Amino acid sequence: MHPLLTIAVRAARRAGDVILRAAGQSDALTVEAKQRNDFVTEIDRQAEQEIIQIIRRAYPDHAILGEEGGQIGEHEVTWIIDPLDGTTNFIHGLPHYAVSIGIRIRGRLEHGVIHDPTRGEIYTATRGSGAFLNDRRIRVATARGLEGALIGTGLPFRDFSHAPAYYGMLQAVAGKTAGIRRAGSAALDLAYVAAGRLDGYWELGLKPWDIAAGVILVQEAGGIVGNLSGEPEGFMESGNLVCGNPRLFAALVREIEPHLTPMLRIQSRP
Ligand code: 2AM
Ligand code: CA
């Protein structure tokens, strides 16, 4: 395993331990709203601190972009951290959330780890070396189109400006697939696409820390990640993203693209 990924896995495990310990006592949580429907607990912050400490000890100069702490430092290596993706699930005692750590080097995602502490699952990927679930190689599913496919997504919950366009997409996709799942953790949705548990996934308005690790996982599992027009760019900046195996990806974009507003088209470009 690449030394950077080894540190990322160690940090993700430590954060997972913090989260699991707290999960048994969710009544005692202090929940704060950063904005309407955007929650943070002391556990998000503690988990992020644990991760940052472990990175700092190994690589004191590297830059860090954390959901809770924002950007720290400038360096060609940036660690992009979501200490707890799926906080809303966590607060409700719904056991579906993850730690996500992506590593970007000179502007390109190179490594990713997603750790689901409730299931003891660790997903890892390094560019050019494939994607793994607990050390077993994973690949995207082989669906050739939308028929019979299971697709993950996220509904608007905070910013409703694109909701009409999104619900148009949802109606189009739902009508052509075996089903849609909205599980509440973008990181796990991407990990599940990488592992072939979901055939594809799309969502709008995601943040870099929700998707950094998941993007490299899907790519290394043989999938394609693109913007809502199907182009391989702009999704990190806009947070509007589609993914799946190459054929499924194309089929999904065909349903989604007609619903794009001029604003969504502009956003899609880097
Ligand atoms: P978070 O828990 O790290 O904030 C999927 O829709 C993404 O949106 C999740 O990865 C989740 O990341 C974020 N999110 C924030 N608030 C949410 C909410 N109220 N419902 C669903 N997802 C939410
Ligand atoms: Ca989070």
mmCIF file of C-alpha atoms and ligand atoms in Angstrom:
data_model
loop_
_atom_site.group_PDB
_atom_site.id
_atom_site.type_symbol
_atom_site.label_atom_id
_atom_site.label_comp_id
_atom_site.label_asym_id
_atom_site.label_seq_id
_atom_site.Cartn_x
_atom_site.Cartn_y
_atom_site.Cartn_z
ATOM 1 C CA MET A 1 0.000 0.000 0.000
ATOM 2 C CA HIS A 2 1.260 3.489 -0.809
ATOM 3 C CA PRO A 3 2.573 5.238 2.339
ATOM 4 C CA LEU A 4 0.062 8.094 1.940
ATOM 5 C CA LEU A 5 -2.803 5.607 1.759
ATOM 6 C CA THR A 6 -1.494 3.741 4.813
ATOM 7 C CA ILE A 7 -1.716 6.941 6.840
ATOM 8 C CA ALA A 8 -5.164 7.707 5.391
ATOM 9 C CA VAL A 9 -6.441 4.263 6.433
ATOM 10 C CA ARG A 10 -4.994 4.650 9.928
ATOM 11 C CA ALA A 11 -6.676 8.058 10.274
ATOM 12 C CA ALA A 12 -10.005 6.782 8.928
ATOM 13 C CA ARG A 13 -9.982 3.851 11.378
ATOM 14 C CA ARG A 14 -9.254 6.142 14.296
ATOM 15 C CA ALA A 15 -12.107 8.461 13.289
ATOM 16 C CA GLY A 16 -14.367 5.418 12.864
ATOM 17 C CA ASP A 17 -13.576 4.366 16.454
ATOM 18 C CA VAL A 18 -14.543 7.828 17.740
ATOM 19 C CA ILE A 19 -17.831 7.663 15.809
ATOM 20 C CA LEU A 20 -18.736 4.117 16.876
ATOM 21 C CA ARG A 21 -18.046 4.842 20.524
ATOM 22 C CA ALA A 22 -20.438 7.800 20.332
ATOM 23 C CA ALA A 23 -23.069 5.962 18.283
ATOM 24 C CA GLY A 24 -24.138 3.962 21.332
ATOM 25 C CA GLN A 25 -24.975 7.194 23.164
ATOM 26 C CA SER A 26 -26.667 9.295 20.507
ATOM 27 C CA ASP A 27 -29.128 10.731 23.082
ATOM 28 C CA ALA A 28 -26.209 12.587 24.647
ATOM 29 C CA LEU A 29 -25.183 14.301 21.387
ATOM 30 C CA THR A 30 -25.083 18.065 21.085
ATOM 31 C CA VAL A 31 -26.373 18.886 17.632
ATOM 32 C CA GLU A 32 -25.794 22.251 16.012
ATOM 33 C CA ALA A 33 -27.207 23.498 12.705
ATOM 34 C CA LYS A 34 -24.499 25.105 10.513
ATOM 35 C CA GLN A 35 -27.336 26.162 8.225
ATOM 36 C CA ARG A 36 -30.897 24.912 7.961
ATOM 37 C CA ASN A 37 -30.749 21.096 7.630
ATOM 38 C CA ASP A 38 -26.939 21.077 7.782
ATOM 39 C CA PHE A 39 -25.961 19.591 11.101
ATOM 40 C CA VAL A 40 -22.731 19.070 12.970
ATOM 41 C CA THR A 41 -22.062 17.308 16.250
ATOM 42 C CA GLU A 42 -19.063 17.341 18.539
ATOM 43 C CA ILE A 43 -18.312 13.904 17.117
ATOM 44 C CA ASP A 44 -17.783 15.321 13.595
ATOM 45 C CA ARG A 45 -15.282 17.747 15.114
ATOM 46 C CA GLN A 46 -13.529 15.177 17.322
ATOM 47 C CA ALA A 47 -13.224 12.731 14.431
ATOM 48 C CA GLU A 48 -11.762 15.447 12.190
ATOM 49 C CA GLN A 49 -9.261 16.401 14.907
ATOM 50 C CA GLU A 50 -8.102 12.770 15.217
ATOM 51 C CA ILE A 51 -7.611 12.565 11.459
ATOM 52 C CA ILE A 52 -5.697 15.852 11.303
ATOM 53 C CA GLN A 53 -3.412 14.790 14.169
ATOM 54 C CA ILE A 54 -2.472 11.574 12.419
ATOM 55 C CA ILE A 55 -1.794 13.364 9.124
ATOM 56 C CA ARG A 56 0.166 16.126 10.850
ATOM 57 C CA ARG A 57 2.407 13.637 12.663
ATOM 58 C CA ALA A 58 3.346 11.943 9.374
ATOM 59 C CA TYR A 59 3.233 14.938 7.020
ATOM 60 C CA PRO A 60 3.424 18.234 8.921
ATOM 61 C CA ASP A 61 3.601 20.369 5.752
ATOM 62 C CA HIS A 62 0.698 18.945 3.755
ATOM 63 C CA ALA A 63 -2.429 21.008 3.180
ATOM 64 C CA ILE A 64 -5.766 19.880 4.604
ATOM 65 C CA LEU A 65 -9.293 20.670 3.484
ATOM 66 C CA GLY A 66 -11.737 19.463 6.142
ATOM 67 C CA GLU A 67 -15.514 19.782 6.213
ATOM 68 C CA GLU A 68 -15.422 21.230 9.712
ATOM 69 C CA GLY A 69 -12.060 23.064 9.758
ATOM 70 C CA GLY A 70 -11.847 24.350 6.185
ATOM 71 C CA GLN A 71 -8.541 24.839 4.384
ATOM 72 C CA ILE A 72 -5.341 24.632 6.435
ATOM 73 C CA GLY A 73 -2.025 25.433 4.741
ATOM 74 C CA GLU A 74 -0.894 25.332 1.126
ATOM 75 C CA HIS A 75 0.970 22.388 -0.375
ATOM 76 C CA GLU A 76 0.935 20.337 -3.564
ATOM 77 C CA VAL A 77 -0.577 17.520 -1.485
ATOM 78 C CA THR A 78 -4.046 18.255 -0.078
ATOM 79 C CA TRP A 79 -5.946 15.860 2.188
ATOM 80 C CA ILE A 80 -9.689 16.288 1.637
ATOM 81 C CA ILE A 81 -11.565 15.087 4.707
ATOM 82 C CA ASP A 82 -15.156 14.369 5.606
ATOM 83 C CA PRO A 83 -14.872 13.015 9.156
ATOM 84 C CA LEU A 84 -18.511 11.892 9.170
ATOM 85 C CA ASP A 85 -20.446 11.725 5.920
ATOM 86 C CA GLY A 86 -24.061 11.073 6.725
ATOM 87 C CA THR A 87 -24.248 13.143 9.904
ATOM 88 C CA THR A 88 -28.034 13.336 9.664
ATOM 89 C CA ASN A 89 -28.236 9.520 9.694
ATOM 90 C CA PHE A 90 -25.787 9.404 12.608
ATOM 91 C CA ILE A 91 -27.869 11.867 14.635
ATOM 92 C CA HIS A 92 -30.955 9.707 14.092
ATOM 93 C CA GLY A 93 -29.181 6.500 15.069
ATOM 94 C CA LEU A 94 -29.537 5.223 11.509
ATOM 95 C CA PRO A 95 -26.369 3.182 10.975
ATOM 96 C CA HIS A 96 -25.324 4.387 7.525
ATOM 97 C CA TYR A 97 -22.436 6.852 7.493
ATOM 98 C CA ALA A 98 -18.735 6.892 6.766
ATOM 99 C CA VAL A 99 -15.371 8.576 7.105
ATOM 100 C CA SER A 100 -14.003 9.818 3.787
ATOM 101 C CA ILE A 101 -10.420 10.889 3.063
ATOM 102 C CA GLY A 102 -9.200 11.778 -0.420
ATOM 103 C CA ILE A 103 -5.671 12.855 -1.334
ATOM 104 C CA ARG A 104 -5.152 15.312 -4.173
ATOM 105 C CA ILE A 105 -1.659 15.856 -5.567
ATOM 106 C CA ARG A 106 -1.006 18.791 -7.906
ATOM 107 C CA GLY A 107 -4.706 19.125 -8.592
ATOM 108 C CA ARG A 108 -5.368 15.447 -9.309
ATOM 109 C CA LEU A 109 -7.054 12.918 -7.003
ATOM 110 C CA GLU A 110 -4.550 10.119 -6.368
ATOM 111 C CA HIS A 111 -5.734 8.171 -3.300
ATOM 112 C CA GLY A 112 -8.969 7.616 -1.443
ATOM 113 C CA VAL A 113 -10.287 5.759 1.585
ATOM 114 C CA ILE A 114 -13.885 5.421 2.745
ATOM 115 C CA HIS A 115 -14.488 3.665 6.044
ATOM 116 C CA ASP A 116 -17.915 2.429 7.135
ATOM 117 C CA PRO A 117 -17.383 1.761 10.844
ATOM 118 C CA THR A 118 -20.786 0.148 11.426
ATOM 119 C CA ARG A 119 -20.089 -2.626 8.900
ATOM 120 C CA GLY A 120 -16.327 -2.784 9.343
ATOM 121 C CA GLU A 121 -15.792 -1.984 5.674
ATOM 122 C CA ILE A 122 -12.780 -0.102 4.358
ATOM 123 C CA TYR A 123 -12.695 0.923 0.703
ATOM 124 C CA THR A 124 -9.356 2.048 -0.734
ATOM 125 C CA ALA A 125 -7.995 3.141 -4.081
ATOM 126 C CA THR A 126 -4.777 4.522 -5.530
ATOM 127 C CA ARG A 127 -4.632 5.826 -9.098
ATOM 128 C CA GLY A 128 -3.449 3.054 -11.391
ATOM 129 C CA SER A 129 -3.645 0.339 -8.719
ATOM 130 C CA GLY A 130 -7.350 -0.557 -8.613
ATOM 131 C CA ALA A 131 -10.024 -0.303 -5.941
ATOM 132 C CA PHE A 132 -10.405 -2.565 -2.916
ATOM 133 C CA LEU A 133 -12.919 -3.442 -0.219
ATOM 134 C CA ASN A 134 -11.128 -4.831 2.830
ATOM 135 C CA ASP A 135 -8.226 -5.901 0.599
ATOM 136 C CA ARG A 136 -10.395 -7.605 -2.032
ATOM 137 C CA ARG A 137 -10.458 -6.091 -5.488
ATOM 138 C CA ILE A 138 -13.794 -4.478 -6.428
ATOM 139 C CA ARG A 139 -15.281 -3.606 -9.824
ATOM 140 C CA VAL A 140 -18.290 -1.587 -10.925
ATOM 141 C CA ALA A 141 -21.413 -3.569 -11.908
ATOM 142 C CA THR A 142 -21.852 -4.716 -15.495
ATOM 143 C CA ALA A 143 -25.390 -3.436 -16.240
ATOM 144 C CA ARG A 144 -25.652 -2.487 -19.914
ATOM 145 C CA GLY A 145 -28.435 0.024 -19.465
ATOM 146 C CA LEU A 146 -31.040 1.307 -17.037
ATOM 147 C CA GLU A 147 -33.392 -1.644 -17.267
ATOM 148 C CA GLY A 148 -33.067 -3.630 -14.054
ATOM 149 C CA ALA A 149 -30.485 -1.198 -12.680
ATOM 150 C CA LEU A 150 -30.405 0.051 -9.077
ATOM 151 C CA ILE A 151 -29.428 3.720 -8.893
ATOM 152 C CA GLY A 152 -28.358 5.822 -5.916
ATOM 153 C CA THR A 153 -29.108 9.520 -5.593
ATOM 154 C CA GLY A 154 -29.595 12.338 -3.092
ATOM 155 C CA LEU A 155 -32.651 14.574 -2.849
ATOM 156 C CA PRO A 156 -32.225 18.317 -2.328
ATOM 157 C CA PHE A 157 -32.259 19.085 1.417
ATOM 158 C CA ARG A 158 -30.653 22.506 1.889
ATOM 159 C CA ASP A 159 -30.489 24.409 -1.398
ATOM 160 C CA PHE A 160 -33.723 23.985 -3.312
ATOM 161 C CA SER A 161 -32.820 26.220 -6.257
ATOM 162 C CA HIS A 162 -32.332 23.207 -8.556
ATOM 163 C CA ALA A 163 -35.135 21.130 -7.057
ATOM 164 C CA PRO A 164 -37.513 21.381 -10.062
ATOM 165 C CA ALA A 165 -34.757 20.271 -12.455
ATOM 166 C CA TYR A 166 -33.701 17.520 -10.054
ATOM 167 C CA TYR A 167 -37.220 16.131 -9.684
ATOM 168 C CA GLY A 168 -37.517 16.057 -13.468
ATOM 169 C CA MET A 169 -34.381 13.926 -13.577
ATOM 170 C CA LEU A 170 -35.649 11.707 -10.763
ATOM 171 C CA GLN A 171 -38.924 11.052 -12.546
ATOM 172 C CA ALA A 172 -37.133 10.219 -15.792
ATOM 173 C CA VAL A 173 -34.618 7.861 -14.159
ATOM 174 C CA ALA A 174 -37.100 6.207 -11.776
ATOM 175 C CA GLY A 175 -39.337 5.270 -14.690
ATOM 176 C CA LYS A 176 -36.581 3.318 -16.431
ATOM 177 C CA THR A 177 -34.789 1.470 -13.627
ATOM 178 C CA ALA A 178 -35.443 -1.257 -11.076
ATOM 179 C CA GLY A 179 -35.319 1.338 -8.333
ATOM 180 C CA ILE A 180 -33.744 4.356 -6.732
ATOM 181 C CA ARG A 181 -32.082 4.539 -3.308
ATOM 182 C CA ARG A 182 -31.521 7.673 -1.214
ATOM 183 C CA ALA A 183 -29.388 6.466 1.680
ATOM 184 C CA GLY A 184 -27.918 9.760 2.940
ATOM 185 C CA SER A 185 -24.153 9.335 2.544
ATOM 186 C CA ALA A 186 -22.658 10.414 -0.775
ATOM 187 C CA ALA A 187 -19.341 8.785 0.146
ATOM 188 C CA LEU A 188 -21.009 5.394 0.659
ATOM 189 C CA ASP A 189 -23.089 5.819 -2.510
ATOM 190 C CA LEU A 190 -19.851 6.209 -4.471
ATOM 191 C CA ALA A 191 -18.194 3.324 -2.616
ATOM 192 C CA TYR A 192 -21.226 1.158 -3.453
ATOM 193 C CA VAL A 193 -20.989 2.061 -7.130
ATOM 194 C CA ALA A 194 -17.301 1.066 -7.004
ATOM 195 C CA ALA A 195 -18.250 -2.240 -5.354
ATOM 196 C CA GLY A 196 -21.062 -2.962 -7.840
ATOM 197 C CA ARG A 197 -23.786 -2.768 -5.173
ATOM 198 C CA LEU A 198 -25.328 0.195 -6.990
ATOM 199 C CA ASP A 199 -25.218 0.344 -10.781
ATOM 200 C CA GLY A 200 -24.969 4.126 -10.846
ATOM 201 C CA TYR A 201 -25.421 7.303 -8.864
ATOM 202 C CA TRP A 202 -26.078 11.000 -9.392
ATOM 203 C CA GLU A 203 -26.519 13.984 -7.132
ATOM 204 C CA LEU A 204 -26.349 17.783 -7.241
ATOM 205 C CA GLY A 205 -24.724 20.261 -4.878
ATOM 206 C CA LEU A 206 -22.153 17.973 -3.245
ATOM 207 C CA LYS A 207 -19.011 19.286 -1.535
ATOM 208 C CA PRO A 208 -15.438 18.239 -2.362
ATOM 209 C CA TRP A 209 -15.116 16.299 0.923
ATOM 210 C CA ASP A 210 -18.284 14.283 0.178
ATOM 211 C CA ILE A 211 -16.841 12.974 -3.095
ATOM 212 C CA ALA A 212 -13.015 13.234 -3.252
ATOM 213 C CA ALA A 213 -12.325 9.682 -2.066
ATOM 214 C CA GLY A 214 -15.378 8.209 -3.814
ATOM 215 C CA VAL A 215 -14.429 9.591 -7.224
ATOM 216 C CA ILE A 216 -11.064 7.821 -7.301
ATOM 217 C CA LEU A 217 -12.704 4.641 -5.977
ATOM 218 C CA VAL A 218 -15.252 4.588 -8.801
ATOM 219 C CA GLN A 219 -12.609 5.375 -11.428
ATOM 220 C CA GLU A 220 -10.250 2.681 -10.170
ATOM 221 C CA ALA A 221 -13.135 0.199 -10.090
ATOM 222 C CA GLY A 222 -13.622 0.753 -13.818
ATOM 223 C CA GLY A 223 -16.365 3.366 -13.635
ATOM 224 C CA ILE A 224 -16.769 6.781 -15.192
ATOM 225 C CA VAL A 225 -17.434 9.961 -13.242
ATOM 226 C CA GLY A 226 -18.641 13.063 -15.040
ATOM 227 C CA ASN A 227 -20.747 16.188 -14.840
ATOM 228 C CA LEU A 228 -24.483 16.190 -15.587
ATOM 229 C CA SER A 229 -23.775 16.584 -19.312
ATOM 230 C CA GLY A 230 -21.541 13.510 -19.269
ATOM 231 C CA GLU A 231 -18.265 15.383 -19.597
ATOM 232 C CA PRO A 232 -15.326 14.222 -17.464
ATOM 233 C CA GLU A 233 -14.798 17.629 -15.854
ATOM 234 C CA GLY A 234 -16.269 20.251 -13.555
ATOM 235 C CA PHE A 235 -17.920 17.868 -11.084
ATOM 236 C CA MET A 236 -15.484 18.575 -8.231
ATOM 237 C CA GLU A 237 -16.131 22.311 -8.564
ATOM 238 C CA SER A 238 -19.917 22.173 -9.039
ATOM 239 C CA GLY A 239 -20.587 19.101 -6.907
ATOM 240 C CA ASN A 240 -23.029 17.935 -9.618
ATOM 241 C CA LEU A 241 -22.015 14.427 -10.563
ATOM 242 C CA VAL A 242 -23.054 11.271 -12.408
ATOM 243 C CA CYS A 243 -21.233 7.916 -12.319
ATOM 244 C CA GLY A 244 -21.494 4.275 -13.278
ATOM 245 C CA ASN A 245 -19.904 1.794 -15.651
ATOM 246 C CA PRO A 246 -19.311 3.362 -19.084
ATOM 247 C CA ARG A 247 -22.589 2.172 -20.664
ATOM 248 C CA LEU A 248 -24.735 2.809 -17.622
ATOM 249 C CA PHE A 249 -23.125 6.241 -17.291
ATOM 250 C CA ALA A 250 -24.127 7.136 -20.852
ATOM 251 C CA ALA A 251 -27.678 5.858 -20.305
ATOM 252 C CA LEU A 252 -28.024 7.831 -17.069
ATOM 253 C CA VAL A 253 -26.747 11.039 -18.706
ATOM 254 C CA ARG A 254 -29.332 10.580 -21.503
ATOM 255 C CA GLU A 255 -32.133 10.777 -18.900
ATOM 256 C CA ILE A 256 -30.579 13.577 -16.844
ATOM 257 C CA GLU A 257 -29.255 15.948 -19.497
ATOM 258 C CA PRO A 258 -32.615 17.071 -20.948
ATOM 259 C CA HIS A 259 -33.561 18.470 -17.522
ATOM 260 C CA LEU A 260 -30.544 20.763 -17.163
ATOM 261 C CA THR A 261 -31.337 24.455 -16.747
ATOM 262 C CA PRO A 262 -29.017 27.100 -18.272
ATOM 263 C CA MET A 263 -27.600 27.697 -14.779
ATOM 264 C CA LEU A 264 -26.828 23.991 -14.278
ATOM 265 C CA ARG A 265 -25.124 23.911 -17.676
ATOM 266 C CA ILE A 266 -22.911 26.849 -16.726
ATOM 267 C CA GLN A 267 -22.143 25.299 -13.330
ATOM 268 C CA SER A 268 -21.074 22.056 -14.975
ATOM 269 C CA ARG A 269 -18.120 23.673 -16.718
ATOM 270 C CA PRO A 270 -14.892 23.925 -14.709
HETATM 271 P P1 2AM B 1 -22.659 15.207 5.461
HETATM 272 O O1 2AM B 1 -23.355 14.296 6.376
HETATM 273 O O2 2AM B 1 -21.171 15.037 5.536
HETATM 274 O O3 2AM B 1 -23.067 16.653 5.583
HETATM 275 C C1 2AM B 1 -25.848 13.500 0.430
HETATM 276 O O4 2AM B 1 -27.011 14.110 0.119
HETATM 277 C C2 2AM B 1 -24.818 14.350 1.160
HETATM 278 O O5 2AM B 1 -25.341 15.538 1.672
HETATM 279 C C3 2AM B 1 -24.321 13.548 2.299
HETATM 280 O O6 2AM B 1 -23.095 13.050 1.937
HETATM 281 C C4 2AM B 1 -24.313 14.479 3.522
HETATM 282 O O7 2AM B 1 -23.016 14.765 3.961
HETATM 283 C C5 2AM B 1 -24.903 15.752 3.020
HETATM 284 N N1 2AM B 1 -26.001 16.176 3.868
HETATM 285 C C6 2AM B 1 -25.951 17.234 4.704
HETATM 286 N N2 2AM B 1 -27.140 17.424 5.293
HETATM 287 C C7 2AM B 1 -27.984 16.475 4.821
HETATM 288 C C8 2AM B 1 -29.374 16.169 5.052
HETATM 289 N N3 2AM B 1 -30.121 16.881 5.906
HETATM 290 N N4 2AM B 1 -29.905 15.110 4.408
HETATM 291 C C9 2AM B 1 -29.149 14.395 3.550
HETATM 292 N N5 2AM B 1 -27.853 14.641 3.285
HETATM 293 C C10 2AM B 1 -27.262 15.668 3.915
HETATM 294 CA CA CA B 2 -19.704 15.471 7.230
#
